[in-house]
Structures are given as C-alpha cells and as structure tokens.
Tab-separated table of C-alpha atoms and ligand atoms in Angstrom:
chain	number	residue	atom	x	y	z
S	1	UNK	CA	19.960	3.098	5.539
S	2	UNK	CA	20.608	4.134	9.121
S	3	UNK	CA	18.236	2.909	12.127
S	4	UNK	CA	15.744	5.226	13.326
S	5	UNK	CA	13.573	5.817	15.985
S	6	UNK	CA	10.651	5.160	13.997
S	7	UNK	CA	12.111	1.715	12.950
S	8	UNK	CA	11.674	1.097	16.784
S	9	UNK	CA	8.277	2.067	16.541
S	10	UNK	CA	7.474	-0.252	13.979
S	11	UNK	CA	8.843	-3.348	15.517
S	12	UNK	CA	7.224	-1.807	18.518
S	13	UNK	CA	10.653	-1.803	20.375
S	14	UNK	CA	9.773	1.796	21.975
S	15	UNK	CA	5.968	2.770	22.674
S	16	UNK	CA	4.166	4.968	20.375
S	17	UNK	CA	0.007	5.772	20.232
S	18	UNK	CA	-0.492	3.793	17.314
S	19	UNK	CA	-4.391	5.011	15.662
S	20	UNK	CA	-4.401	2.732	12.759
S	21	UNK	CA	-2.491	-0.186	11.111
S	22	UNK	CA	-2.895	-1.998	7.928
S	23	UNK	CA	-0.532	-4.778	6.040
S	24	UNK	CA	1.305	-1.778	4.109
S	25	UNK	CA	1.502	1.146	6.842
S	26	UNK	CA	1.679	2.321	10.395
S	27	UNK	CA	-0.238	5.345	11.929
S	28	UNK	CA	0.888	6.978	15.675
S	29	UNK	CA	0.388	10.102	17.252
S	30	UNK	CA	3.613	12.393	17.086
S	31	UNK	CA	5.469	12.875	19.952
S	32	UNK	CA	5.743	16.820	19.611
S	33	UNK	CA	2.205	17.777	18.406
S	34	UNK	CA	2.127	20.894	16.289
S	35	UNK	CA	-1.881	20.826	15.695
S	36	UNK	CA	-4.827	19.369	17.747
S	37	UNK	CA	-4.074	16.276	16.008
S	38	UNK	CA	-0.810	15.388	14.812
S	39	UNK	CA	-0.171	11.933	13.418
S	40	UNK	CA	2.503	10.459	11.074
S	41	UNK	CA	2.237	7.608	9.060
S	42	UNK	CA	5.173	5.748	7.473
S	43	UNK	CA	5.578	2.484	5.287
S	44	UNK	CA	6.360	-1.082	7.130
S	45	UNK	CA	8.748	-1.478	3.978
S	46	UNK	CA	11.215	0.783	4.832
S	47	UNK	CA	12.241	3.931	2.798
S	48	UNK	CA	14.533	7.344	3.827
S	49	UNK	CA	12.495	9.796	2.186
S	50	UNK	CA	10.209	11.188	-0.190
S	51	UNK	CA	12.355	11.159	-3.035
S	52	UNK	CA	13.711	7.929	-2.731
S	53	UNK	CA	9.724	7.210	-4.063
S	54	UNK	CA	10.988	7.655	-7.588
S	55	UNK	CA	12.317	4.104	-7.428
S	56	UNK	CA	9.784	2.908	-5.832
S	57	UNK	CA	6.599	0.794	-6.960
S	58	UNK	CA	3.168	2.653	-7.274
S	59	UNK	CA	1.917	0.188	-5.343
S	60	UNK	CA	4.060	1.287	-2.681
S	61	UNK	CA	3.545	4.770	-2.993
S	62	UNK	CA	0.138	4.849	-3.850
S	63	UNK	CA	-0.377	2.247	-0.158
S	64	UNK	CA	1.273	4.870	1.704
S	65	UNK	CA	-1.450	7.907	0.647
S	66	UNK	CA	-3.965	5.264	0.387
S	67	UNK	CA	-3.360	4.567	4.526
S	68	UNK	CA	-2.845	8.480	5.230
S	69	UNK	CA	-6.649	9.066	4.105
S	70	UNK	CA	-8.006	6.274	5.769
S	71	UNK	CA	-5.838	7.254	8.956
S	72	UNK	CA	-7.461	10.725	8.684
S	73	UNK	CA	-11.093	9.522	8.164
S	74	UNK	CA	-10.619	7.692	10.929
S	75	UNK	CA	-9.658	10.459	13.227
S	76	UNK	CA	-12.491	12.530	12.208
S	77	UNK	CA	-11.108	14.937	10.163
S	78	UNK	CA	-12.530	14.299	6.271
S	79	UNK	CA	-15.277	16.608	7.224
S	80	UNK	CA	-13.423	19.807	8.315
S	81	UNK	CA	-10.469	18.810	5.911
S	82	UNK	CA	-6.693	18.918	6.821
S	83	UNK	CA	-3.230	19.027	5.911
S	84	UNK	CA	-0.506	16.323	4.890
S	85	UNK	CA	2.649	17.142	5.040
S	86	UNK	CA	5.968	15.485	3.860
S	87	UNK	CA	9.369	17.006	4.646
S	88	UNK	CA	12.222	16.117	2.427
S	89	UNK	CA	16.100	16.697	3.474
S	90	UNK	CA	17.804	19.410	4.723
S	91	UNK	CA	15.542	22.456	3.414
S	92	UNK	CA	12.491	20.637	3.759
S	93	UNK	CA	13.411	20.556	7.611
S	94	UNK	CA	13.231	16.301	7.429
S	95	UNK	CA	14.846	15.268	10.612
S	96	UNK	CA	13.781	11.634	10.663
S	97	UNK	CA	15.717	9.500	8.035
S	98	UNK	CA	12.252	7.378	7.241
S	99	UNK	CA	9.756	8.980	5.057
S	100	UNK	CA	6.683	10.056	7.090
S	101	UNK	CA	3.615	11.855	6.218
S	102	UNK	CA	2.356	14.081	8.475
S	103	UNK	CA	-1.396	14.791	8.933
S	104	UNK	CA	-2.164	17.902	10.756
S	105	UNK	CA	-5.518	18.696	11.480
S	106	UNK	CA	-8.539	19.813	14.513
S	107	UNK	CA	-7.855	23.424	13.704
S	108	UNK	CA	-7.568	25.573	10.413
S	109	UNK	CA	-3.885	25.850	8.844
S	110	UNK	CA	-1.901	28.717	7.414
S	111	UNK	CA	-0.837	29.365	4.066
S	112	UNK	CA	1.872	29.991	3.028
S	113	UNK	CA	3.651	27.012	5.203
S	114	UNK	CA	7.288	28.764	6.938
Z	201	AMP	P1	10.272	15.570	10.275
Z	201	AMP	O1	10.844	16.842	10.845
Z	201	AMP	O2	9.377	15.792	9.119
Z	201	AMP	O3	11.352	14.557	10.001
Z	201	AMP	O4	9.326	14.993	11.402
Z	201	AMP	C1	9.735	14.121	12.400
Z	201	AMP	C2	8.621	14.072	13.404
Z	201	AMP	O5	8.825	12.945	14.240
Z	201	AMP	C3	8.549	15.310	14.330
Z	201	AMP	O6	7.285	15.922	14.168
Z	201	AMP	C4	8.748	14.720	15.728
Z	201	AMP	O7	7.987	15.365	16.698
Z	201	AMP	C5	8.331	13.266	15.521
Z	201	AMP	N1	8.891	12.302	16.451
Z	201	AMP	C6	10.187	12.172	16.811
Z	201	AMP	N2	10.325	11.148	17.683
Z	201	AMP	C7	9.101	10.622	17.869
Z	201	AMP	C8	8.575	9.562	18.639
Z	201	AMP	N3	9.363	8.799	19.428
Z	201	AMP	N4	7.259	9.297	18.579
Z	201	AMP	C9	6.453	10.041	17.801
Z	201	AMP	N5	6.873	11.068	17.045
Z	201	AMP	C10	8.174	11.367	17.068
C-alpha cells in the first residue's frame, strides 16, 4: 500500500485537529470542509479502502463505525442527525488511498448525493 497523507496524520508527522482518539481509530477535522462540521475518521491499522473490508475482521470493521458514532456524539450532532460518508475508487470520487469515513453534519443534507 502506498503512503498517504493521512498515514502522516496518524503518526502525527503533519498537524491535523484531531476531536477524538481511541486504541482502534483516529478522528480530525478535514482540511477542505464541505459542511459545518466535517470530520474523517480512519483505522490506526491501516487499510486502502472500503472494499478491502471484505477481508477484514468484524472486529475491525465493526471498531471503525463503532468510533464514527462516538466521534459524532461527541461533536454534538446525534440530536439533529447527520451523514457518513465513504467514497470508494475511482467513481466513488476516493482520492485518499486509506479508507476514511466521512461525517458531515451542522446543517441538513441533500438527497440524492451528486
Ligand atoms: P475522499 O475524496 O473521500 O478520498 O476524501 C479525502 C478527504 O481528505 C477530502 O475531503 C480532503 O479534503 C481531505 N484531506 C486531504 N488532506 C487532508 C489533510 N491534510 N487534513 C485533513 N483532511 C484532508
């Protein structure tokens, strides 16, 4: 798997607004906010993207939603409710090689997604 920049983030090798941390994930603030609040979180263990899951443990998988709720409770948005977004490859517009989950929130999202 290639280096990315978020591999730097983890090992904390390039600043990022980190909002929550636990043994299995990372939450920071994206760089390029598309909502009010923007955060990604991503998996200390290392993997490319979403469908690389499928080999995966649950554990592993489930740890990752597992931290994106608590990340978003602790932002204060369970209340008002929000979106989580994973983008996979080339048509899913992924453009960071480590899987990430984005959770989007603060205002009210459209449907359908572009
Ligand atoms: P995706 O298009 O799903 O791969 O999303 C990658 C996300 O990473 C984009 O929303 C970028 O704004 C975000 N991003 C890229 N570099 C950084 C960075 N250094 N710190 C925080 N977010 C970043």
């Amino acid at each position: 798997m290639s280096e990315t920049i978020f591999d730097k983030i983890l090992r904390k090798e390039i600043p990022a607004e980190i909002v929550y941390e636990d043994e299995s994930a990372i939450s920071f603030k994206d760089i390029s906010p598309q909502a009010p609040v923007h955060v990604l979180v991503i998996p200390k263990v290392k993997v490319a993207g979403f469908a690389d899951f499928e080999s995966r443990s649950n554990e592993e998988v489930g740890a990752l939603f597992k931290a994106a709720a608590i990340t978003a409770r602790k932002l204060g948005l369970a209340d008002d409710g929000y979106r989580i977004v994973v983008n996979q490859g080339r048509n899913g517009q992924q453009t960071v090689d480590y899987i990430h989950i984005h959770i989007l929130g603060g205002r009210p999202m459209n449907w359908p997604p572009g």
